[in-house]
């Protein structure tokens, strides 16, 4: 029988989180998101970004490994994803795009793969729209990451 892991041994384990960011105004939240994720004990964070996303934040404000490419290859990373590992996605777009029927189909397709949606929220968007489409708040995302890590790896939520 394997001994029950102690809290100290769980903190020593490294859990890897890959944050993907695209050219959406929601990329403004990346520095804060990375900072809050790094507050989770035992978590290692890496960022994959499109060049267009860098328009919304300064790469110098990201204190972790940052991979970027002008060809927006994040979809290739997702297609190569090990489906036994959790994948969370946070939609962000203007309200008209969010309400388009194709968006619902795409979100449903991702969820059918077992990916976890962190739903967008209703607010006044940068484009002036009032409605759904804003990326979830950083605290909501971090809480969901903690929850998923707890479910998949036995980390105690703090």
Coordinates of C-alpha atoms in Angstrom, one line a residue:
X1 CA 0.0 0.0 0.0
X2 CA 1.3 3.4 -1.0
X3 CA 1.6 6.0 1.8
X4 CA -0.8 8.9 1.7
X5 CA 1.1 11.9 0.3
X6 CA 1.6 14.7 2.8
X7 CA 0.9 18.3 2.1
X8 CA 4.6 19.0 1.9
X9 CA 5.1 16.3 -0.8
X10 CA 2.3 17.7 -2.8
X11 CA 3.9 21.2 -2.7
X12 CA 7.2 19.7 -3.9
X13 CA 5.5 18.2 -7.0
X14 CA 5.5 20.4 -10.0
X15 CA 2.3 20.8 -11.9
X16 CA 2.7 22.3 -15.3
X17 CA 0.2 24.8 -16.7
X18 CA 0.4 26.1 -20.2
X19 CA -1.5 29.3 -20.7
X20 CA -2.4 30.1 -24.3
X21 CA -3.2 33.7 -25.3
X22 CA -4.4 35.1 -28.6
X23 CA -4.9 38.5 -30.0
X24 CA -7.9 39.5 -28.0
X25 CA -8.2 42.5 -25.7
X26 CA -8.5 39.9 -22.9
X27 CA -4.8 39.5 -23.2
X28 CA -4.5 42.6 -21.0
X29 CA -5.2 40.2 -18.1
X30 CA -2.3 38.0 -18.8
X31 CA 0.3 39.5 -16.4
X32 CA -2.2 39.4 -13.5
X33 CA -3.3 35.8 -14.5
X34 CA 0.3 34.5 -14.6
X35 CA 1.1 36.3 -11.3
X36 CA -2.0 34.7 -9.5
X37 CA -1.2 31.3 -11.0
X38 CA 2.4 31.5 -9.7
X39 CA 0.9 31.9 -6.2
X40 CA -0.4 28.4 -6.4
X41 CA 2.2 26.1 -4.6
X42 CA 3.9 23.6 -6.8
X43 CA 2.7 25.1 -10.1
X44 CA 4.9 25.8 -13.0
X45 CA 3.5 28.2 -15.7
X46 CA 4.5 28.6 -19.3
X47 CA 2.9 30.9 -21.8
X48 CA 2.3 30.4 -25.5
X49 CA 1.3 33.6 -27.2
X50 CA 0.5 34.8 -30.7
X51 CA 2.4 37.9 -31.9
X52 CA -0.9 39.8 -32.1
X53 CA -1.6 39.1 -28.4
X54 CA 1.6 41.0 -27.5
X55 CA -0.1 44.2 -28.6
X56 CA -2.1 44.0 -25.4
X57 CA 0.6 43.3 -22.8
X58 CA 4.4 43.7 -22.4
X59 CA 6.3 40.5 -22.6
X60 CA 8.6 41.9 -20.0
X61 CA 5.7 41.8 -17.6
X62 CA 5.5 38.0 -17.9
X63 CA 7.9 36.4 -15.4
X64 CA 7.8 32.9 -16.9
X65 CA 8.9 31.2 -20.1
X66 CA 7.1 32.8 -23.0
X67 CA 6.9 31.1 -26.4
X68 CA 5.6 33.1 -29.3
X69 CA 5.1 32.6 -33.0
X70 CA 3.6 34.7 -35.8
X71 CA 1.7 31.8 -37.3
X72 CA -0.7 31.5 -34.4
X73 CA 0.1 27.8 -33.8
X74 CA -1.8 27.4 -30.6
X75 CA -4.4 25.3 -32.4
X76 CA -1.6 22.8 -33.2
X77 CA -0.7 22.6 -29.5
X78 CA -4.4 21.9 -28.7
X79 CA -4.6 19.2 -31.5
X80 CA -1.5 17.5 -30.0
X81 CA -2.9 17.7 -26.5
X82 CA -3.0 14.6 -24.3
X83 CA -6.7 14.3 -23.7
X84 CA -6.1 12.5 -20.4
X85 CA -4.9 15.9 -19.1
X86 CA -7.3 18.8 -18.3
X87 CA -7.7 21.6 -20.8
X88 CA -9.5 24.7 -19.8
X89 CA -10.6 27.4 -22.2
X90 CA -11.8 31.0 -21.6
X91 CA -13.7 32.5 -24.5
X92 CA -13.4 36.2 -25.1
X93 CA -14.9 38.1 -28.0
X94 CA -17.4 40.9 -28.7
X95 CA -21.1 40.2 -28.1
X96 CA -22.0 39.8 -31.8
X97 CA -19.3 37.2 -32.3
X98 CA -20.4 35.4 -29.0
X99 CA -24.0 35.3 -30.2
X100 CA -23.1 33.9 -33.6
X101 CA -24.4 30.2 -33.9
X102 CA -21.0 29.1 -35.1
X103 CA -19.5 30.1 -31.7
X104 CA -22.0 27.8 -29.8
X105 CA -21.1 24.9 -32.1
X106 CA -17.3 25.5 -31.6
X107 CA -17.7 25.7 -27.8
X108 CA -19.9 22.6 -27.8
X109 CA -17.3 20.8 -29.8
X110 CA -14.5 21.7 -27.4
X111 CA -16.7 20.6 -24.5
X112 CA -17.4 17.3 -26.2
X113 CA -13.7 16.6 -26.1
X114 CA -13.8 16.9 -22.4
X115 CA -12.3 20.4 -22.3
X116 CA -13.6 22.7 -19.5
X117 CA -15.2 26.0 -20.4
X118 CA -14.7 28.9 -18.1
X119 CA -17.6 31.0 -19.4
X120 CA -17.3 34.5 -20.6
X121 CA -19.2 37.2 -18.6
X122 CA -21.6 40.0 -19.2
X123 CA -20.3 43.5 -19.1
X124 CA -19.5 46.6 -21.1
X125 CA -16.8 45.5 -23.5
X126 CA -13.9 47.6 -24.8
X127 CA -15.6 47.7 -28.2
X128 CA -18.6 49.4 -26.6
X129 CA -20.9 46.4 -26.7
X130 CA -22.9 45.6 -23.6
X131 CA -23.4 41.9 -23.2
X132 CA -21.7 38.5 -23.0
X133 CA -18.2 38.1 -24.4
X134 CA -15.7 39.4 -21.8
X135 CA -13.2 36.8 -20.6
X136 CA -13.9 35.5 -17.1
X137 CA -12.2 37.4 -14.3
X138 CA -8.7 36.3 -13.3
X139 CA -9.9 35.1 -9.8
X140 CA -12.6 33.0 -11.5
X141 CA -10.0 31.4 -13.7
X142 CA -7.5 30.8 -10.9
X143 CA -10.2 29.3 -8.7
X144 CA -11.2 26.9 -11.6
X145 CA -7.5 25.9 -12.1
X146 CA -7.2 25.1 -8.4
X147 CA -10.4 23.1 -8.6
X148 CA -9.3 21.1 -11.6
X149 CA -5.9 20.5 -10.1
X150 CA -7.5 19.3 -6.9
X151 CA -9.7 16.9 -8.8
X152 CA -7.0 15.5 -11.0
X153 CA -4.0 15.6 -8.7
X154 CA -5.1 15.7 -5.1
X155 CA -3.9 19.2 -4.4
X156 CA -5.6 20.8 -1.5
X157 CA -7.3 24.1 -2.4
X158 CA -6.2 27.1 -0.3

